[in-house]
mmCIF file of C-alpha atoms and ligand atoms in Angstrom:
data_model
loop_
_atom_site.group_PDB
_atom_site.id
_atom_site.type_symbol
_atom_site.label_atom_id
_atom_site.label_comp_id
_atom_site.label_asym_id
_atom_site.label_seq_id
_atom_site.Cartn_x
_atom_site.Cartn_y
_atom_site.Cartn_z
ATOM 1 C CA UNK A 296 -18.332 4.997 -35.583
ATOM 2 C CA UNK A 297 -17.057 8.572 -35.249
ATOM 3 C CA UNK A 298 -13.945 8.785 -33.121
ATOM 4 C CA UNK A 299 -12.296 12.057 -32.102
ATOM 5 C CA UNK A 300 -8.864 12.566 -33.552
ATOM 6 C CA UNK A 301 -5.973 12.393 -31.089
ATOM 7 C CA UNK A 302 -2.634 14.065 -31.778
ATOM 8 C CA UNK A 303 -0.088 12.884 -29.233
ATOM 9 C CA UNK A 304 3.500 14.071 -28.948
ATOM 10 C CA UNK A 305 6.336 11.899 -27.665
ATOM 11 C CA UNK A 306 9.288 13.983 -26.523
ATOM 12 C CA UNK A 307 11.382 10.875 -25.801
ATOM 13 C CA UNK A 308 14.616 11.794 -23.936
ATOM 14 C CA UNK A 309 14.360 15.434 -24.955
ATOM 15 C CA UNK A 310 13.102 18.503 -23.191
ATOM 16 C CA UNK A 311 14.623 20.489 -20.380
ATOM 17 C CA UNK A 312 12.722 23.056 -18.324
ATOM 18 C CA UNK A 313 13.218 25.699 -21.025
ATOM 19 C CA UNK A 314 11.290 23.456 -23.420
ATOM 20 C CA UNK A 315 8.184 23.820 -21.250
ATOM 21 C CA UNK A 316 7.576 27.121 -23.025
ATOM 22 C CA UNK A 317 6.662 25.107 -26.141
ATOM 23 C CA UNK A 318 3.642 23.799 -24.251
ATOM 24 C CA UNK A 319 2.108 27.283 -24.104
ATOM 25 C CA UNK A 320 1.647 27.486 -27.865
ATOM 26 C CA UNK A 321 0.658 23.816 -28.050
ATOM 27 C CA UNK A 322 -2.040 24.423 -25.429
ATOM 28 C CA UNK A 323 -3.256 27.463 -27.362
ATOM 29 C CA UNK A 324 -3.518 25.352 -30.528
ATOM 30 C CA UNK A 325 -5.396 22.689 -28.580
ATOM 31 C CA UNK A 326 -7.881 25.301 -27.360
ATOM 32 C CA UNK A 327 -8.339 26.474 -30.949
ATOM 33 C CA UNK A 328 -9.100 22.900 -32.055
ATOM 34 C CA UNK A 329 -11.842 21.785 -29.664
ATOM 35 C CA UNK A 330 -12.688 18.777 -31.840
ATOM 36 C CA UNK A 331 -9.196 17.316 -31.455
ATOM 37 C CA UNK A 332 -7.599 15.724 -28.396
ATOM 38 C CA UNK A 333 -4.001 16.849 -27.888
ATOM 39 C CA UNK A 334 -1.553 15.077 -25.610
ATOM 40 C CA UNK A 335 2.166 15.297 -24.892
ATOM 41 C CA UNK A 336 4.284 12.540 -23.332
ATOM 42 C CA UNK A 337 7.144 14.448 -21.744
ATOM 43 C CA UNK A 338 10.207 13.054 -19.941
ATOM 44 C CA UNK A 339 9.408 11.970 -16.375
ATOM 45 C CA UNK A 340 11.384 14.943 -15.059
ATOM 46 C CA UNK A 341 8.905 17.348 -16.654
ATOM 47 C CA UNK A 342 5.549 15.716 -15.885
ATOM 48 C CA UNK A 343 4.876 17.734 -12.734
ATOM 49 C CA UNK A 344 5.961 21.101 -14.085
ATOM 50 C CA UNK A 345 4.235 20.508 -17.444
ATOM 51 C CA UNK A 346 0.966 19.565 -15.759
ATOM 52 C CA UNK A 347 1.158 22.583 -13.474
ATOM 53 C CA UNK A 348 2.057 24.953 -16.296
ATOM 54 C CA UNK A 349 -0.691 23.783 -18.647
ATOM 55 C CA UNK A 350 -3.387 22.024 -16.595
ATOM 56 C CA UNK A 351 -5.732 21.852 -19.594
ATOM 57 C CA UNK A 352 -3.192 19.973 -21.666
ATOM 58 C CA UNK A 353 -3.131 16.176 -21.522
ATOM 59 C CA UNK A 354 0.326 15.452 -20.096
ATOM 60 C CA UNK A 355 1.630 11.926 -19.794
ATOM 61 C CA UNK A 356 4.586 9.583 -19.483
ATOM 62 C CA UNK A 357 6.470 7.487 -22.018
ATOM 63 C CA UNK A 358 6.546 4.257 -20.036
ATOM 64 C CA UNK A 359 5.547 2.844 -16.654
ATOM 65 C CA UNK A 360 6.643 -0.181 -14.644
ATOM 66 C CA UNK A 361 4.293 -3.139 -14.291
ATOM 67 C CA UNK A 362 4.416 -2.802 -10.496
ATOM 68 C CA UNK A 363 2.808 -0.009 -8.499
ATOM 69 C CA UNK A 364 5.841 0.532 -6.252
ATOM 70 C CA UNK A 365 8.912 -1.173 -4.899
ATOM 71 C CA UNK A 366 12.573 -1.851 -5.496
ATOM 72 C CA UNK A 367 12.882 -0.908 -9.164
ATOM 73 C CA UNK A 368 15.660 1.661 -9.316
ATOM 74 C CA UNK A 369 15.227 4.173 -12.104
ATOM 75 C CA UNK A 370 11.701 3.129 -13.015
ATOM 76 C CA UNK A 371 8.469 5.064 -12.615
ATOM 77 C CA UNK A 372 5.039 3.666 -11.745
ATOM 78 C CA UNK A 373 1.571 4.633 -12.870
ATOM 79 C CA UNK A 374 0.573 5.941 -9.414
ATOM 80 C CA UNK A 375 3.677 8.165 -9.403
ATOM 81 C CA UNK A 376 2.828 9.514 -12.859
ATOM 82 C CA UNK A 377 -0.722 10.143 -11.694
ATOM 83 C CA UNK A 378 0.499 11.860 -8.546
ATOM 84 C CA UNK A 379 2.672 14.167 -10.666
ATOM 85 C CA UNK A 380 -0.361 15.206 -12.715
ATOM 86 C CA UNK A 381 0.033 12.846 -15.665
ATOM 87 C CA UNK A 382 -3.074 11.394 -17.257
ATOM 88 C CA UNK A 383 -1.728 8.798 -19.657
ATOM 89 C CA UNK A 384 1.309 6.790 -20.622
ATOM 90 C CA UNK A 385 2.756 5.292 -23.754
ATOM 91 C CA UNK A 386 3.637 1.588 -23.449
ATOM 92 C CA UNK A 387 5.370 -0.731 -25.893
ATOM 93 C CA UNK A 388 7.169 1.914 -27.911
ATOM 94 C CA UNK A 389 9.573 0.172 -30.282
ATOM 95 C CA UNK A 390 12.499 1.964 -28.642
ATOM 96 C CA UNK A 391 11.521 0.343 -25.330
ATOM 97 C CA UNK A 392 11.066 -3.029 -27.031
ATOM 98 C CA UNK A 393 14.499 -2.701 -28.725
ATOM 99 C CA UNK A 394 16.535 -0.913 -26.038
ATOM 100 C CA UNK A 395 15.103 -2.743 -23.046
ATOM 101 C CA UNK A 396 14.064 -6.077 -24.537
ATOM 102 C CA UNK A 397 10.415 -5.533 -23.683
ATOM 103 C CA UNK A 398 8.171 -8.325 -24.904
ATOM 104 C CA UNK A 399 4.489 -8.068 -25.712
ATOM 105 C CA UNK A 400 3.812 -9.824 -22.395
ATOM 106 C CA UNK A 401 5.747 -7.057 -20.618
ATOM 107 C CA UNK A 402 3.804 -4.435 -22.556
ATOM 108 C CA UNK A 403 0.525 -6.052 -21.567
ATOM 109 C CA UNK A 404 1.528 -6.050 -17.890
ATOM 110 C CA UNK A 405 2.485 -2.375 -18.132
ATOM 111 C CA UNK A 406 -0.820 -1.476 -19.792
ATOM 112 C CA UNK A 407 -2.708 -3.274 -17.025
ATOM 113 C CA UNK A 408 -0.670 -1.451 -14.378
ATOM 114 C CA UNK A 409 -1.249 1.890 -16.064
ATOM 115 C CA UNK A 410 -5.000 1.343 -16.161
ATOM 116 C CA UNK A 411 -4.999 0.162 -12.542
ATOM 117 C CA UNK A 412 -3.130 3.329 -11.623
ATOM 118 C CA UNK A 413 -5.665 5.587 -13.300
ATOM 119 C CA UNK A 414 -3.821 6.357 -16.518
ATOM 120 C CA UNK A 415 -5.016 6.105 -20.091
ATOM 121 C CA UNK A 416 -2.736 4.079 -22.335
ATOM 122 C CA UNK A 417 -1.268 4.502 -25.804
ATOM 123 C CA UNK A 418 -0.082 1.010 -26.753
ATOM 124 C CA UNK A 419 2.403 0.872 -29.643
ATOM 125 C CA UNK A 420 2.832 -1.890 -32.180
ATOM 126 C CA UNK A 421 4.657 -2.029 -35.496
ATOM 127 C CA UNK A 422 6.837 -4.133 -37.744
ATOM 128 C CA UNK A 423 10.555 -3.741 -38.483
ATOM 129 C CA UNK A 424 11.827 -3.072 -41.986
ATOM 130 C CA UNK A 425 12.927 -6.687 -42.336
ATOM 131 C CA UNK A 426 9.491 -7.915 -41.327
ATOM 132 C CA UNK A 427 7.850 -5.596 -43.866
ATOM 133 C CA UNK A 428 10.222 -6.716 -46.613
ATOM 134 C CA UNK A 429 9.371 -10.311 -45.777
ATOM 135 C CA UNK A 430 5.653 -9.577 -46.204
ATOM 136 C CA UNK A 431 4.996 -10.120 -42.502
ATOM 137 C CA UNK A 432 3.825 -6.644 -41.452
ATOM 138 C CA UNK A 433 0.158 -7.497 -40.964
ATOM 139 C CA UNK A 434 0.913 -10.752 -39.155
ATOM 140 C CA UNK A 435 3.413 -9.046 -36.839
ATOM 141 C CA UNK A 436 1.025 -6.228 -35.938
ATOM 142 C CA UNK A 437 -1.849 -8.621 -35.384
ATOM 143 C CA UNK A 438 0.304 -10.838 -33.167
ATOM 144 C CA UNK A 439 1.609 -7.888 -31.135
ATOM 145 C CA UNK A 440 -1.932 -6.673 -30.519
ATOM 146 C CA UNK A 441 -3.134 -10.136 -29.546
ATOM 147 C CA UNK A 442 -0.236 -10.620 -27.131
ATOM 148 C CA UNK A 443 -0.219 -7.155 -25.576
ATOM 149 C CA UNK A 444 -3.864 -6.102 -25.331
ATOM 150 C CA UNK A 445 -5.177 -6.383 -21.769
ATOM 151 C CA UNK A 446 -8.451 -8.220 -21.184
ATOM 152 C CA UNK A 447 -11.357 -5.823 -20.949
ATOM 153 C CA UNK A 448 -9.559 -3.056 -22.835
ATOM 154 C CA UNK A 449 -11.832 -0.404 -24.224
ATOM 155 C CA UNK A 450 -11.559 2.899 -26.028
ATOM 156 C CA UNK A 451 -12.292 4.824 -22.858
ATOM 157 C CA UNK A 452 -8.745 4.200 -21.689
ATOM 158 C CA UNK A 453 -6.862 2.458 -24.457
ATOM 159 C CA UNK A 454 -5.538 3.803 -27.748
ATOM 160 C CA UNK A 455 -3.484 1.781 -30.204
ATOM 161 C CA UNK A 456 -0.601 3.329 -32.147
ATOM 162 C CA UNK A 457 0.641 1.672 -35.321
ATOM 163 C CA UNK A 458 4.272 2.716 -35.620
ATOM 164 C CA UNK A 459 6.324 0.913 -38.279
ATOM 165 C CA UNK A 460 9.788 0.798 -36.742
ATOM 166 C CA UNK A 461 11.453 1.648 -40.045
ATOM 167 C CA UNK A 462 9.424 4.867 -40.303
ATOM 168 C CA UNK A 463 10.323 6.245 -36.859
ATOM 169 C CA UNK A 464 12.692 9.171 -37.113
ATOM 170 C CA UNK A 465 13.678 8.307 -40.672
ATOM 171 C CA UNK A 466 11.558 10.651 -42.752
ATOM 172 C CA UNK A 467 10.118 7.588 -44.504
ATOM 173 C CA UNK A 468 6.428 6.743 -44.272
ATOM 174 C CA UNK A 469 4.316 3.890 -45.628
ATOM 175 C CA UNK A 470 1.989 4.668 -48.517
ATOM 176 C CA UNK A 471 -1.576 5.604 -47.590
ATOM 177 C CA UNK A 472 -2.678 2.193 -48.905
ATOM 178 C CA UNK A 473 -0.159 0.426 -46.683
ATOM 179 C CA UNK A 474 -1.290 2.408 -43.644
ATOM 180 C CA UNK A 475 -4.920 1.651 -44.477
ATOM 181 C CA UNK A 476 -4.175 -2.064 -44.792
ATOM 182 C CA UNK A 477 -2.473 -2.260 -41.395
ATOM 183 C CA UNK A 478 -5.125 -0.179 -39.663
ATOM 184 C CA UNK A 479 -7.824 -2.441 -41.118
ATOM 185 C CA UNK A 480 -5.913 -5.475 -39.859
ATOM 186 C CA UNK A 481 -5.495 -3.853 -36.441
ATOM 187 C CA UNK A 482 -9.208 -3.046 -36.271
ATOM 188 C CA UNK A 483 -10.148 -6.603 -37.286
ATOM 189 C CA UNK A 484 -7.763 -8.033 -34.689
ATOM 190 C CA UNK A 485 -9.277 -5.781 -32.024
ATOM 191 C CA UNK A 486 -12.750 -6.887 -33.044
ATOM 192 C CA UNK A 487 -11.743 -10.520 -32.672
ATOM 193 C CA UNK A 488 -10.456 -9.794 -29.177
ATOM 194 C CA UNK A 489 -12.981 -7.367 -27.704
ATOM 195 C CA UNK A 490 -15.944 -7.509 -30.078
ATOM 196 C CA UNK A 491 -17.922 -4.369 -30.798
ATOM 197 C CA UNK A 492 -15.821 -2.451 -28.277
ATOM 198 C CA UNK A 493 -13.164 -2.365 -30.992
ATOM 199 C CA UNK A 494 -15.111 0.391 -32.725
ATOM 200 C CA UNK A 495 -14.417 2.733 -29.820
ATOM 201 C CA UNK A 496 -10.645 2.225 -29.795
ATOM 202 C CA UNK A 497 -8.632 4.880 -31.592
ATOM 203 C CA UNK A 498 -5.804 3.702 -33.810
ATOM 204 C CA UNK A 499 -3.085 6.301 -34.340
ATOM 205 C CA UNK A 500 -0.429 6.238 -37.027
ATOM 206 C CA UNK A 501 3.115 7.090 -35.936
ATOM 207 C CA UNK A 502 6.367 7.423 -37.860
ATOM 208 C CA UNK A 503 7.783 10.612 -39.396
ATOM 209 C CA UNK A 504 4.499 12.517 -39.260
ATOM 210 C CA UNK A 505 5.026 16.210 -40.088
ATOM 211 C CA UNK A 506 2.928 19.221 -40.928
ATOM 212 C CA UNK A 507 3.552 18.395 -44.580
ATOM 213 C CA UNK A 508 2.208 14.832 -44.604
ATOM 214 C CA UNK A 509 -0.335 14.965 -41.757
ATOM 215 C CA UNK A 510 -3.354 15.842 -43.892
ATOM 216 C CA UNK A 511 -2.729 12.925 -46.253
ATOM 217 C CA UNK A 512 -2.262 10.540 -43.328
ATOM 218 C CA UNK A 513 -5.399 11.742 -41.523
ATOM 219 C CA UNK A 514 -7.373 11.150 -44.719
ATOM 220 C CA UNK A 515 -6.566 7.424 -44.582
ATOM 221 C CA UNK A 516 -9.544 5.328 -43.442
ATOM 222 C CA UNK A 517 -9.324 4.186 -39.826
ATOM 223 C CA UNK A 518 -6.530 6.620 -38.927
ATOM 224 C CA UNK A 519 -7.739 8.323 -35.756
ATOM 225 C CA UNK A 520 -4.782 10.599 -35.209
ATOM 226 C CA UNK A 521 -1.025 10.502 -34.867
ATOM 227 C CA UNK A 522 1.738 9.730 -32.420
ATOM 228 C CA UNK A 523 4.460 12.225 -33.226
ATOM 229 C CA UNK A 524 8.091 12.142 -32.133
ATOM 230 C CA UNK A 525 10.516 14.632 -33.648
ATOM 231 C CA UNK A 526 7.876 17.030 -34.909
ATOM 232 C CA UNK A 527 6.323 17.332 -31.445
ATOM 233 C CA UNK A 528 9.386 18.920 -29.875
ATOM 234 C CA UNK A 529 8.534 22.434 -30.960
ATOM 235 C CA UNK A 530 5.186 24.133 -31.241
ATOM 236 C CA UNK A 531 6.228 25.428 -34.664
ATOM 237 C CA UNK A 532 6.278 21.861 -36.001
ATOM 238 C CA UNK A 533 3.579 20.298 -33.815
ATOM 239 C CA UNK A 534 0.827 22.888 -34.180
ATOM 240 C CA UNK A 535 0.411 22.357 -37.963
ATOM 241 C CA UNK A 536 -0.263 18.677 -37.241
ATOM 242 C CA UNK A 537 -2.944 19.621 -34.704
ATOM 243 C CA UNK A 538 -4.436 21.995 -37.274
ATOM 244 C CA UNK A 539 -4.438 19.251 -39.932
ATOM 245 C CA UNK A 540 -6.302 16.964 -37.527
ATOM 246 C CA UNK A 541 -8.867 19.703 -36.889
ATOM 247 C CA UNK A 542 -9.426 20.120 -40.624
ATOM 248 C CA UNK A 543 -9.747 16.347 -41.081
ATOM 249 C CA UNK A 544 -12.528 16.359 -38.478
HETATM 250 C C1 LIG B 1872 7.772 7.961 -32.274
HETATM 251 O O1 LIG B 1872 8.887 7.669 -31.866
HETATM 252 O O2 LIG B 1872 6.766 7.672 -31.620
HETATM 253 C C2 LIG B 1872 7.690 8.670 -33.536
HETATM 254 C C3 LIG B 1872 6.591 8.564 -34.216
HETATM 255 O O3 LIG B 1872 8.807 9.374 -33.914
HETATM 256 P P1 LIG B 1872 8.957 10.304 -35.220
HETATM 257 O O4 LIG B 1872 7.685 11.093 -35.360
HETATM 258 O O5 LIG B 1872 10.148 11.158 -34.911
HETATM 259 O O6 LIG B 1872 9.177 9.384 -36.377
#
C-alpha cells in the first residue's frame, strides 16, 4: 500500500521565539514538496506562535498528559495543545521514557488522550544499545508496540516511529538491513494487533537522520519517513531531508 512520506521534526527543549524564523523556510520547502507531509513538534511555549506564523505547517507537541485537565502542574493536555493550534503530539519518546519513567502503559494512555483531544499521534518505540547487543531489538520493539498501541488505532491518526535509543543524537545509525528488519517486525506486530489496518499506519525511522543519510534511509522498505531531532532545528539542515523524502516518493 502506498503511504505518503512524513518528515517530522522534534525540537525537544530547544527553540526560542527567534527560532520561529526557521519555520518560514521549512514551510516553503513543504510547499515545494506537495507529496510529502512535513510536521514540527515545537516546545509547548511556541505552539501558538508557530501555528499562527505558519498555519499551513503541521505544528505539534512533544508530549501530552493522559488527562484532559486538572491538577497536574507543569503538564500540558491534548485539548490545550489543540486550542493553541497544534495538530499532533509525539508520545513515548525515549527521553520521556528515560527521564520521566514513562511505561508503555503510560504511553498508551497518553496516545488515547491525544486522540480523544483531536490530535494525531506519533508513538515512539525503540531498543537501547544493551538490548540490541543482547539480540533483543525485535522483541523489545514488538513488545513496546503491543503494550502501547491503543485499541482501534489506525493510520488516519496514528504513526509509529522506530527510534533506536542508541542512535538518538549520537551520529550512529543502524544499517539499512537492520532498519528493514525492525520495520518488518513492527509492521507484522501491527498486523497482529489491528489486522489490515496496519497497512495504513506509517512507520518512521528516527535517530541521527541528516541530509547526508536521508536518501539511503528512505530507500529502505517500509520506511515511511523520519522523525528528526537535531537536524530539524534549522531549515538549512531540515530542508534537505524534506527534499530527500520528495525524491524518494
Ligand atoms: C529524536 O530525538 O527523536 C531524534 C531522532 O533525535 P536525533 O535526530 O537528534 O538523533
